[in-house]
Coordinates of C-alpha atoms and ligand atoms in Angstrom, one line a residue:
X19 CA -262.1 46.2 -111.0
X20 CA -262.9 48.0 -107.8
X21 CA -262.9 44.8 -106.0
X22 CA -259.2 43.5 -107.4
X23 CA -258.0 46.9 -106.2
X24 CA -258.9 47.0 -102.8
X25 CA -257.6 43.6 -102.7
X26 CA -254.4 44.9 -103.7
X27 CA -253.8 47.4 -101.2
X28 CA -255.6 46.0 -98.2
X29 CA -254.7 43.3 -96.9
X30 CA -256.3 40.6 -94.7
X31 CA -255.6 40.9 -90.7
X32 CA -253.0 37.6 -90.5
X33 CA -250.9 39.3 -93.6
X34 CA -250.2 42.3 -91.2
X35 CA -249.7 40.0 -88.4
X36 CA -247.1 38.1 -90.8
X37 CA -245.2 41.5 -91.7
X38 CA -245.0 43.0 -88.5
X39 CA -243.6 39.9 -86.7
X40 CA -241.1 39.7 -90.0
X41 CA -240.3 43.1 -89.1
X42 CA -239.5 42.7 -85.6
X43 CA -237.5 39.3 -86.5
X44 CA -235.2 40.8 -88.8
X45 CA -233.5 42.9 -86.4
X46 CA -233.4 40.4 -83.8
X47 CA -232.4 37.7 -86.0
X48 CA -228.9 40.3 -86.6
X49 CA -228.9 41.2 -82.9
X50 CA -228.6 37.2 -82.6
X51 CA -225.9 36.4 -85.1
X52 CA -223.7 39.8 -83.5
X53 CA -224.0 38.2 -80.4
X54 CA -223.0 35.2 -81.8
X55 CA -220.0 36.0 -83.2
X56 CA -218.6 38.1 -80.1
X57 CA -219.0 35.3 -78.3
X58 CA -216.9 32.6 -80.6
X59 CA -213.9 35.5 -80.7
X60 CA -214.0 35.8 -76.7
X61 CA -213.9 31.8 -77.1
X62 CA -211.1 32.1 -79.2
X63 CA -209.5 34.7 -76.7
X64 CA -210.1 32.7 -73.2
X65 CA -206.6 32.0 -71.6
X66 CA -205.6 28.5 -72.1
X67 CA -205.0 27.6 -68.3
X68 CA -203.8 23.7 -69.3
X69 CA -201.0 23.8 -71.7
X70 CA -197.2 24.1 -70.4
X71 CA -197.1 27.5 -72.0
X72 CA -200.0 29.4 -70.5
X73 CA -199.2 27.9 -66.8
X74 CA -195.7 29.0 -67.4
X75 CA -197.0 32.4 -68.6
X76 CA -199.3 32.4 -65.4
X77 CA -196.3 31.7 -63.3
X78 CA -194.4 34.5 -64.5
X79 CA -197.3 37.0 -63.7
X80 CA -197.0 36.3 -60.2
X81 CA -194.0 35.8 -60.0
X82 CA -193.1 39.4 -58.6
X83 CA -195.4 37.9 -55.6
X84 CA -193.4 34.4 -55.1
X85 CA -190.4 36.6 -54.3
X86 CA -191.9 38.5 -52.0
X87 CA -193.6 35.9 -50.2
X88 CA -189.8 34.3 -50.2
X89 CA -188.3 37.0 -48.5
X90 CA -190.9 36.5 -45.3
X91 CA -189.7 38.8 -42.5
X92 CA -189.5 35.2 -40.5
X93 CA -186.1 34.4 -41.9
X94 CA -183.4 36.6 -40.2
X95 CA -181.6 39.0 -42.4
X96 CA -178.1 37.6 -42.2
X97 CA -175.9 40.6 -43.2
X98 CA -173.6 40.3 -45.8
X99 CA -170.0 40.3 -45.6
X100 CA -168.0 43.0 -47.4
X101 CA -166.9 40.4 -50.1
X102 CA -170.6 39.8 -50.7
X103 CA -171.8 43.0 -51.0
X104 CA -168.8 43.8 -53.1
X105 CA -169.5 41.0 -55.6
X106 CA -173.3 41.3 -55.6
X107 CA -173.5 45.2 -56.0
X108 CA -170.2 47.1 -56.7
X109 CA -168.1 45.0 -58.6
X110 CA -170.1 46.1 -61.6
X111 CA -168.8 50.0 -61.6
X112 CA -165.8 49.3 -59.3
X113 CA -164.0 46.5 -60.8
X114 CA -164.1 48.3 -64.5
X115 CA -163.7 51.8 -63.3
X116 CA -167.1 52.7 -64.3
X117 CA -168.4 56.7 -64.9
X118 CA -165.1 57.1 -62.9
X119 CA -165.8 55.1 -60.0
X120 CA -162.4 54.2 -57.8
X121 CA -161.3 50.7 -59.1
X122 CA -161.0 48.0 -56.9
X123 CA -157.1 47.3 -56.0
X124 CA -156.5 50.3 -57.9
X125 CA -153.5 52.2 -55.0
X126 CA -153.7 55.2 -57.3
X127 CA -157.8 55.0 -56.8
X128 CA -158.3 55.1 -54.0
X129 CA -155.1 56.5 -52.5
X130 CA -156.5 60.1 -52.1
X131 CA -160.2 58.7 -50.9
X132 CA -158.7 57.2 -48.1
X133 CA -157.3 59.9 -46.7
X134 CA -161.0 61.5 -46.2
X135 CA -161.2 58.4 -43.7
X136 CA -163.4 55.6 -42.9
X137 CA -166.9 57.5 -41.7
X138 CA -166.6 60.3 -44.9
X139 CA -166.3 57.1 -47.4
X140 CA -169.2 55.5 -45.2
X141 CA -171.1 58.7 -45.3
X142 CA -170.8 59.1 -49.6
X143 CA -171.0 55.2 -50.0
X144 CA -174.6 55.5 -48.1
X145 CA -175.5 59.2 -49.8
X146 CA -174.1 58.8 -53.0
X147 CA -171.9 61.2 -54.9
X148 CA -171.4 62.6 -57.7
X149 CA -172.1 59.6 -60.1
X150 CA -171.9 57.0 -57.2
X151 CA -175.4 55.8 -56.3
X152 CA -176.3 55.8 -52.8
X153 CA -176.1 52.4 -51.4
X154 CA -174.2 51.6 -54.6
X155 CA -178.2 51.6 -56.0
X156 CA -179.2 49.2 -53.9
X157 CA -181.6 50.3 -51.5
X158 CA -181.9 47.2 -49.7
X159 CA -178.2 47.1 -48.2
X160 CA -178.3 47.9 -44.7
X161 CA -175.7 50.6 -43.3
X162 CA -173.8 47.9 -41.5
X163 CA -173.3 46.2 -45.2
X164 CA -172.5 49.2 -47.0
X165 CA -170.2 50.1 -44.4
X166 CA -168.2 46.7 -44.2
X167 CA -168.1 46.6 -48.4
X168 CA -166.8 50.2 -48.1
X169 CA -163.8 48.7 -45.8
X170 CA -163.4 45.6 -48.1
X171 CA -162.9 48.1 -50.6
X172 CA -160.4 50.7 -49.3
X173 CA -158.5 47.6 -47.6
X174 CA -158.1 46.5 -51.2
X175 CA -156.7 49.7 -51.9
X176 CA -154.4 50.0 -49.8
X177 CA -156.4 51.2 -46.3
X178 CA -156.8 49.6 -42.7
X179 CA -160.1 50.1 -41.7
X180 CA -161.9 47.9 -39.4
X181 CA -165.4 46.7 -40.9
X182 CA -168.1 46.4 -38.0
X183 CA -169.2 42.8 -37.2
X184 CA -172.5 43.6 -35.7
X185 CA -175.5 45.9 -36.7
X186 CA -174.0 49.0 -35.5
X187 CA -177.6 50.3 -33.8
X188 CA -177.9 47.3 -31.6
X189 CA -174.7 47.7 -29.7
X190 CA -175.1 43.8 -28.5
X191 CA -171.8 43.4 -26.9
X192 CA -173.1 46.9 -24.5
X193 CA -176.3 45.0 -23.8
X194 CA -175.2 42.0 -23.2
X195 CA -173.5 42.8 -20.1
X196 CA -176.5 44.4 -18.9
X197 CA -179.5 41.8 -20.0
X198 CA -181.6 41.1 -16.6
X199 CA -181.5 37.4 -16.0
X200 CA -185.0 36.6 -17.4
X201 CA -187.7 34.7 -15.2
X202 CA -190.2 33.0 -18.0
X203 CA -192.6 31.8 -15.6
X204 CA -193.3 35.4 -14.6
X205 CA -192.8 36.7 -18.7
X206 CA -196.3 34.7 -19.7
X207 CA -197.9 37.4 -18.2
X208 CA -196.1 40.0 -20.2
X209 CA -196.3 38.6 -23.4
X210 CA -200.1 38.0 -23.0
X211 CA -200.5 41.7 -22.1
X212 CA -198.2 43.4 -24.2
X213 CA -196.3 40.9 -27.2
X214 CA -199.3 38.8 -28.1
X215 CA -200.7 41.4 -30.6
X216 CA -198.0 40.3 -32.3
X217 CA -196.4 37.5 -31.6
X218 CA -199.6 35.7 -31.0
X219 CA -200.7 35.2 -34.4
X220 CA -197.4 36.5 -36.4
X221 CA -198.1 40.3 -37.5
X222 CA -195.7 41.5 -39.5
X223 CA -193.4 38.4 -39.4
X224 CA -193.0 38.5 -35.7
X225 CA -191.7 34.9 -34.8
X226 CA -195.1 33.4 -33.4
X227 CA -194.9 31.9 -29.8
X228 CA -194.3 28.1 -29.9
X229 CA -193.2 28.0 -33.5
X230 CA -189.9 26.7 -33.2
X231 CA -188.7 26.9 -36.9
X232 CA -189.4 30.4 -36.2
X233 CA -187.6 30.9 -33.1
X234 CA -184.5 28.5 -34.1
X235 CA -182.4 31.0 -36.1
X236 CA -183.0 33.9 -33.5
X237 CA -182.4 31.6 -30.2
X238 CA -179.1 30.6 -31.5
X239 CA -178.2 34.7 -31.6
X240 CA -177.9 33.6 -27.8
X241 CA -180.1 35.3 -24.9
X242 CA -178.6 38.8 -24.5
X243 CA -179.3 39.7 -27.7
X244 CA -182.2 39.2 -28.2
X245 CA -183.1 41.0 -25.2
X246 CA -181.2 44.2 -26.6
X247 CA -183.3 43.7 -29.8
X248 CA -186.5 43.4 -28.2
X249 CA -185.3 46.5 -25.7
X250 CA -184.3 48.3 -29.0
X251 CA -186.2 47.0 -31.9
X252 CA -185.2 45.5 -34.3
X253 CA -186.6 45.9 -38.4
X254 CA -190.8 45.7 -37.5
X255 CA -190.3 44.7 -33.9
X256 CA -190.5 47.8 -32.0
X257 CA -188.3 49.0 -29.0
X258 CA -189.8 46.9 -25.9
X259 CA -192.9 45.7 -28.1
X260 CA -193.9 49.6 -28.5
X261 CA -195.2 49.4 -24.7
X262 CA -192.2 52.1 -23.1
X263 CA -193.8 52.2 -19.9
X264 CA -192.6 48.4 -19.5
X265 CA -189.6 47.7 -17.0
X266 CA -186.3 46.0 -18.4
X267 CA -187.3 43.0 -15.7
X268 CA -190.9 42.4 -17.6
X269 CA -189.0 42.5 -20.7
X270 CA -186.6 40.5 -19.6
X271 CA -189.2 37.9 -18.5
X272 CA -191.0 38.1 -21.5
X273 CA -187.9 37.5 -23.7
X274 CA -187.4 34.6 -21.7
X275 CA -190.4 33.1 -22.3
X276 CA -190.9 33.7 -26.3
X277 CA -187.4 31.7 -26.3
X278 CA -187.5 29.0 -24.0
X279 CA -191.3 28.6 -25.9
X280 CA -189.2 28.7 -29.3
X281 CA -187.1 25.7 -28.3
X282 CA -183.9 28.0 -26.6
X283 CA -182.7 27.5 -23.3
X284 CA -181.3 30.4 -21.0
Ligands
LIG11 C1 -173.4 52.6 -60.8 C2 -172.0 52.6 -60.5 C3 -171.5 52.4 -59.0 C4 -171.9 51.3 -58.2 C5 -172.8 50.2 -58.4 C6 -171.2 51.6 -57.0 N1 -170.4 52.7 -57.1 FE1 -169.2 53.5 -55.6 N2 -168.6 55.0 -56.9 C7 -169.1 55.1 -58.2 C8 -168.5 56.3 -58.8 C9 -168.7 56.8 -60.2 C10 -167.6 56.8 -57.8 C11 -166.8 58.1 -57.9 C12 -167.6 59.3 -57.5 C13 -166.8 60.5 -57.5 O1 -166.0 60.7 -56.6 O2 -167.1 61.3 -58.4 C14 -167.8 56.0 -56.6 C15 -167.1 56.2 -55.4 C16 -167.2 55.4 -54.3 C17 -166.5 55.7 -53.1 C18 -165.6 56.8 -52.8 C19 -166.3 58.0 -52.3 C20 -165.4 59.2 -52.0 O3 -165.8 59.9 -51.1 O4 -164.4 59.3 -52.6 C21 -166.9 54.7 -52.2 C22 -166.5 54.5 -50.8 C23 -167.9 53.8 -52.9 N3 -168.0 54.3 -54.2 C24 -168.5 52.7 -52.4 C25 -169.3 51.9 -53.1 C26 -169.9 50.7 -52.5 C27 -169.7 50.3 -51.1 C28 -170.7 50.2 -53.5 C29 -171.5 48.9 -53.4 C30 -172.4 48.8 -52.3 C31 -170.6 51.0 -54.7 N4 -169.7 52.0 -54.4 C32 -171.3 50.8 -55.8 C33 -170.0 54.3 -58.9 C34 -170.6 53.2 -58.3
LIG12 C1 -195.9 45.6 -33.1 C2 -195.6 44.2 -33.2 C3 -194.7 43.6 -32.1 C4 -194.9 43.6 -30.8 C5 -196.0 44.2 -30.0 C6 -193.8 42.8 -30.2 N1 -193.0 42.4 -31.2 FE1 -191.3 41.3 -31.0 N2 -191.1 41.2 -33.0 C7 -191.9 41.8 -33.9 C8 -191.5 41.5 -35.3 C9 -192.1 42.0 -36.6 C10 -190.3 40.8 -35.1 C11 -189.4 40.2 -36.2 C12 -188.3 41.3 -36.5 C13 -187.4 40.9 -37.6 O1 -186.5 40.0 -37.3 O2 -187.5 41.4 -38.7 C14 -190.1 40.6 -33.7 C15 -189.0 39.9 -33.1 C16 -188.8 39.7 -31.8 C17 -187.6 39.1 -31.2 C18 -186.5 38.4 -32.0 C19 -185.4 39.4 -32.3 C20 -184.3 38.7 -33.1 O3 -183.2 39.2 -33.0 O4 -184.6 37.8 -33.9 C21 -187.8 39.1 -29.9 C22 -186.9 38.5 -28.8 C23 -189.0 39.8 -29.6 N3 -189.6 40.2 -30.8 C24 -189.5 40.0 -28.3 C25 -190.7 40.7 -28.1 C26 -191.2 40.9 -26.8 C27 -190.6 40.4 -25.5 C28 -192.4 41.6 -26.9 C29 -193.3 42.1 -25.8 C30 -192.7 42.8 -24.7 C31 -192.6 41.9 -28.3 N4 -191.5 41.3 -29.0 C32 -193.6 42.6 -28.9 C33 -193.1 42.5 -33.7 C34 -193.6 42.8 -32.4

C-alpha cells in the first residue's frame, strides 16, 4: 500500500526529464507555428516585381523622379511665346471668363485694363490680384513669358503693346556691342582656375567642357551672348562664374574657350 503510493506521486528521474522538456516544447512549438504563419502572409504580401502590372505600378512611383531628371538644367529653357503661355496656362480662366477674369478678345474686358498700361498689367499678371493667381498659378513661367502672354492678351483686346523678345535681365543686344573679342588660348587658364568647379564635371547642369551636345544649343545663341550671360548669370550660372574680382578680358577668354571646346566657332 505504502509502496503503490509513493509510486504514485514520485516519479522516476527520466519521467521529470520527459515533463520538463514537454514543458519547454510546448511553448516553443507555438512560438514556431506564429512565426510560421507571419512569414507565409509577408510571402503573400512581397511586391510582385515581374508581372506588367507591378512594373507599371513601380513606374508610376517614380515617376515624379523621371520628370525631373527630364527637365535637366542642360537643355536651355527656350521661352515661350505669348500664344504658348496663353494656351498652356490662361486660356483656362481667360477664354471662359472665369471667377471674373478679363476674357480673351473680350473689347469690353479688357478695354478699361488697358488703360492702366503695359508695366501695371505686367506687375498684377506676375503678383496676382484679386482672384488672378500670380503667374496665372504657374510658378515656373519666367517674367519675360508672363510678360509677352500679358501683351498677347491685351493685343487681343484691343491694345498695342510690344511683347519683349529677349529675357529682359540679360539686355543681350547692350552686351553685345560691348563683348571683348575672346582669346581662348589664353581662357584655359581661366577656366581651370575659376569655371572648372563647375563646368569641369557639370554641377548644377553647367554645360561640361568638351561636351558638345551640351554646348550645341548655347553656341548657336551666338558669342556675345553668351558672354553677357556668363558676365551676368544666367539661372545657376552665376555672374562671371561667382569670381567678381575677374576682368571682362579673362572672361572673355574663358567664354571663348568653353565654346570653341563645345564645338562653336568665334
Ligand atoms: C485661375 C484663373 C486665372 C488664370 C489661370 C489666369 N488668370 Fe489672369 N485673371 C484672373 C482673374 C479672375 C482676373 C481678374 C482679377 C480682377 O481684376 O479682379 C484676371 C486678370 C488678369 C489681368 C488684368 C489685371 C488688371 O490689372 O486688370 C491680366 C493682365 C492677367 N489676368 C494675365 C494673366 C496671364 C498672363 C495669365 C497666364 C499666365 C493668367 N492671367 C492666368 C484669373 C486667372
Ligand atoms: C557655380 C557654378 C558655375 C561656375 C563657377 C561657372 N559656371 Fe558657367 N554655368 C553654370 C551653370 C549651372 C550653367 C547653366 C545655366 C543654365 O543654362 O541654366 C552655366 C552656363 C554657362 C554658359 C552658357 C550660358 C548660356 O547662355 O547657355 C557660359 C557661357 C558659362 N557658363 C561660362 C562660364 C565661365 C566663363 C565661367 C568661369 C569664369 C563659369 N561659367 C563658371 C555654372 C557655373
Amino acid at each position: 500500500m505504502a509502496d503503490s503510493h509513493a509510486k504514485m506521486t514520485q516519479a522516476t528521474p527520466q519521467e521529470i526529464i520527459i515533463s520538463v522538456l514537454a514543458g519547454l516544447f510546448a511553448p516553443l512549438l507555438a512560438i514556431f507555428l506564429i512565426v510560421m504563419l507571419v512569414l507565409s502572409i509577408q510571402a503573400k504580401h512581397k511586391p510582385d516585381t515581374t508581372s506588367e502590372a507591378a512594373q507599371k505600378a513601380t513606374l508610376d512611383r517614380i515617376k515624379p523622379f523621371s520628370t525631373l531628371v527630364a527637365l535637366d538644367a542642360n537643355a536651355p529653357k527656350v521661352e515661350k511665346s505669348g500664344q504658348e503661355v496663353f494656351e498652356a496656362v490662361c486660356t483656362t480662366c481667360h477664354t471662359p471668363g472665369a471667377l471674373g477674369a478679363p476674357k480673351f478678345g473680350n473689347k469690353g474686358d479688357w478695354g478699361p485694363r488697358i488703360k492702366q498700361g503695359y508695366d501695371t498689367l505686367i506687375k498684377h499678371a506676375l503678383e496676382g490680384i484679386r482672384q488672378m493667381p500670380p503667374r496665372g498659378g504657374d510658378g515656373d513661367l519666367s517674367d519675360t513669358e508672363v510678360a509677352r502672354a500679358v501683351a498677347y492678351m491685351a493685343n487681343a483686346g484691343g491694345a498695342s503693346f510690344k511683347a519683349p523678345e529677349a529675357p529682359a535681365p540679360a539686355a543681350p543686344a547692350a552686351a553685345a556691342g560691348t563683348a571683348p573679342k575672346a582669346d581662348p588660348a589664353k581662357g584655359k587658364v581661366v577656366f581651370e582656375a575659376v569655371c572648372v568647379a563647375c563646368h569641369g564635371t557639370g554641377v548644377a547642369g553647367a554645360p561640361k567642357l568638351g561636351d558638345k551636345a551640351a554646348w550645341g544649343p548655347r553656341v548657336s545663341q551666338g558669342y556675345a551672348t553668351l558672354y553677357s550671360h556668363a558676365l551676368n548669370g544666367i539661372r545657376a550660372m552665376p555672374a562671371k562664374g561667382g569670381n567678381a574680382a575677374l576682368s571682362e578680358a579673362d572672361l572673355a577668354n574663358a567664354v571663348g574657350y568653353l565654346m570653341t571646346e563645345g564645338g562653336g566657332k568665334l
